[in-house]
Short mmCIF file of C-alpha atoms in Angstrom, two decimals:
data_model
loop_
_atom_site.label_atom_id
_atom_site.label_comp_id
_atom_site.label_asym_id
_atom_site.label_seq_id
_atom_site.Cartn_x
_atom_site.Cartn_y
_atom_site.Cartn_z
CA MET A 1 -9.36 -86.16 37.16
CA SER A 2 -12.57 -88.10 37.97
CA ALA A 3 -16.04 -86.54 37.91
CA LEU A 4 -16.08 -86.90 41.66
CA ASP A 5 -12.65 -84.73 41.93
CA ALA A 6 -14.21 -82.16 39.84
CA PHE A 7 -17.47 -82.07 41.63
CA LEU A 8 -15.30 -81.70 45.04
CA ILE A 9 -13.44 -78.83 43.59
CA MET A 10 -16.49 -77.14 42.34
CA LEU A 11 -17.84 -77.53 45.96
CA ALA A 12 -14.61 -75.92 47.40
CA VAL A 13 -15.07 -73.00 45.02
CA LEU A 14 -18.87 -72.58 46.06
CA ALA A 15 -17.62 -72.74 49.63
CA LEU A 16 -15.12 -70.00 49.10
CA LEU A 17 -17.56 -67.90 47.37
CA GLY A 18 -20.07 -68.35 50.23
CA VAL A 19 -17.34 -67.03 52.58
CA ILE A 20 -16.38 -64.04 50.33
CA PHE A 21 -19.97 -63.00 49.79
CA GLU A 22 -20.98 -63.47 53.38
CA GLU A 23 -22.39 -59.98 53.84
CA VAL A 24 -24.35 -60.34 50.57
CA ILE A 25 -26.12 -63.67 51.14
CA HIS A 26 -26.46 -63.07 54.88
CA ILE A 27 -25.35 -66.75 55.64
CA ASN A 28 -22.52 -67.09 58.35
CA LYS A 29 -19.25 -68.35 56.87
CA ALA A 30 -19.06 -70.95 59.47
CA LYS A 31 -22.33 -72.46 58.24
CA VAL A 32 -21.28 -72.27 54.65
CA THR A 33 -17.98 -73.92 55.48
CA LEU A 34 -19.55 -76.70 57.74
CA PHE A 35 -22.18 -77.52 55.09
CA PHE A 36 -19.98 -77.74 52.03
CA GLY A 37 -17.37 -79.75 54.13
CA THR A 38 -20.04 -82.14 55.44
CA MET A 39 -21.20 -82.54 51.92
CA SER A 40 -17.64 -83.05 50.64
CA TRP A 41 -17.03 -85.97 53.21
CA MET A 42 -20.38 -87.57 52.51
CA LEU A 43 -19.90 -87.69 48.82
CA LEU A 44 -16.26 -89.25 49.50
CA PHE A 45 -17.77 -91.94 51.72
CA LEU A 46 -20.69 -92.73 49.20
CA PHE A 47 -18.53 -92.79 46.05
CA SER A 48 -15.60 -94.73 47.51
CA ASP A 49 -14.57 -97.77 45.10
CA ASN A 50 -13.12 -100.16 47.77
CA ALA A 51 -12.39 -100.96 51.37
CA GLY A 52 -8.95 -99.55 51.14
CA GLU A 53 -10.18 -96.33 49.89
CA THR A 54 -12.91 -96.26 52.46
CA SER A 55 -10.34 -96.84 55.26
CA ALA A 56 -8.20 -94.16 54.06
CA ILE A 57 -11.03 -91.53 53.93
CA SER A 58 -12.28 -92.77 57.34
CA ASP A 59 -8.68 -91.97 58.77
CA GLY A 60 -8.67 -88.64 56.95
CA LEU A 61 -12.23 -87.83 58.46
CA SER A 62 -11.05 -88.76 62.06
CA GLU A 63 -7.95 -86.47 61.52
CA SER A 64 -9.97 -83.57 60.34
CA ILE A 65 -12.31 -83.90 63.24
CA ALA A 66 -9.66 -83.86 65.55
CA GLU A 67 -8.02 -80.91 64.32
CA ILE A 68 -11.35 -78.98 64.01
CA ALA A 69 -12.24 -79.95 67.57
CA GLY A 70 -8.87 -78.72 68.70
CA LEU A 71 -9.26 -75.29 67.08
CA TRP A 72 -12.89 -74.98 68.26
CA LEU A 73 -11.63 -75.56 71.84
CA PHE A 74 -8.97 -73.18 71.57
CA LEU A 75 -11.22 -70.55 70.06
CA VAL A 76 -13.77 -71.02 72.88
CA ALA A 77 -11.19 -70.76 75.50
CA ALA A 78 -9.72 -67.66 73.86
CA MET A 79 -13.04 -66.01 73.67
CA THR A 80 -14.07 -66.82 77.11
CA PHE A 81 -10.59 -65.35 78.35
CA VAL A 82 -11.27 -62.21 76.16
CA ALA A 83 -14.78 -61.81 77.54
CA TYR A 84 -13.61 -62.11 81.14
CA LEU A 85 -11.02 -59.57 80.69
CA ASN A 86 -13.44 -57.21 78.97
CA LYS A 87 -16.12 -57.74 81.59
CA LYS A 88 -13.44 -56.70 84.29
CA GLY A 89 -12.49 -53.59 82.42
CA MET A 90 -8.98 -54.83 81.74
CA ILE A 91 -8.75 -54.45 78.02
CA GLU A 92 -10.23 -50.92 78.24
CA ASN A 93 -7.44 -50.06 80.69
CA VAL A 94 -4.68 -51.43 78.68
CA ILE A 95 -5.91 -49.48 75.72
CA TYR A 96 -6.05 -46.40 77.71
CA LEU A 97 -2.64 -47.04 79.21
CA ILE A 98 -0.98 -47.69 75.67
CA MET A 99 -2.75 -45.07 73.65
CA PRO A 100 -2.39 -41.36 74.84
CA LYS A 101 -5.32 -39.12 75.50
CA GLN A 102 -5.26 -37.52 72.07
CA VAL A 103 -3.98 -39.43 68.79
CA SER A 104 -3.79 -37.55 65.51
CA GLU A 105 -5.02 -39.61 62.58
CA ARG A 106 -1.19 -39.69 60.98
CA ARG A 107 0.19 -41.03 64.24
CA LEU A 108 -2.62 -43.57 64.64
CA LEU A 109 -1.81 -44.87 61.01
CA PHE A 110 1.73 -45.69 62.15
CA LEU A 111 0.84 -47.36 65.53
#
């Protein structure tokens, strides 16, 4: 294992710790993962040995960006849809329809 591989693994562990301790460090997990992910890709590009490796890294980055963009598009669309339903009161109506007026804690545990 090269020094770069070890350093990238260390960055991944730091990113994981940043996500785990989000409430303690008061930094959003999206910011932590974007920062460490960007840092990792930059290091891969900077320390690539030959043109073939650089091409493979570029292809991997393009694929990762496409996956991330697709995920962001899905999340934004889903959040917009849920916000619209919430504004119209439909989510609250469904909750009242599904849940009876009084639910015991024991019954709520098994729902």
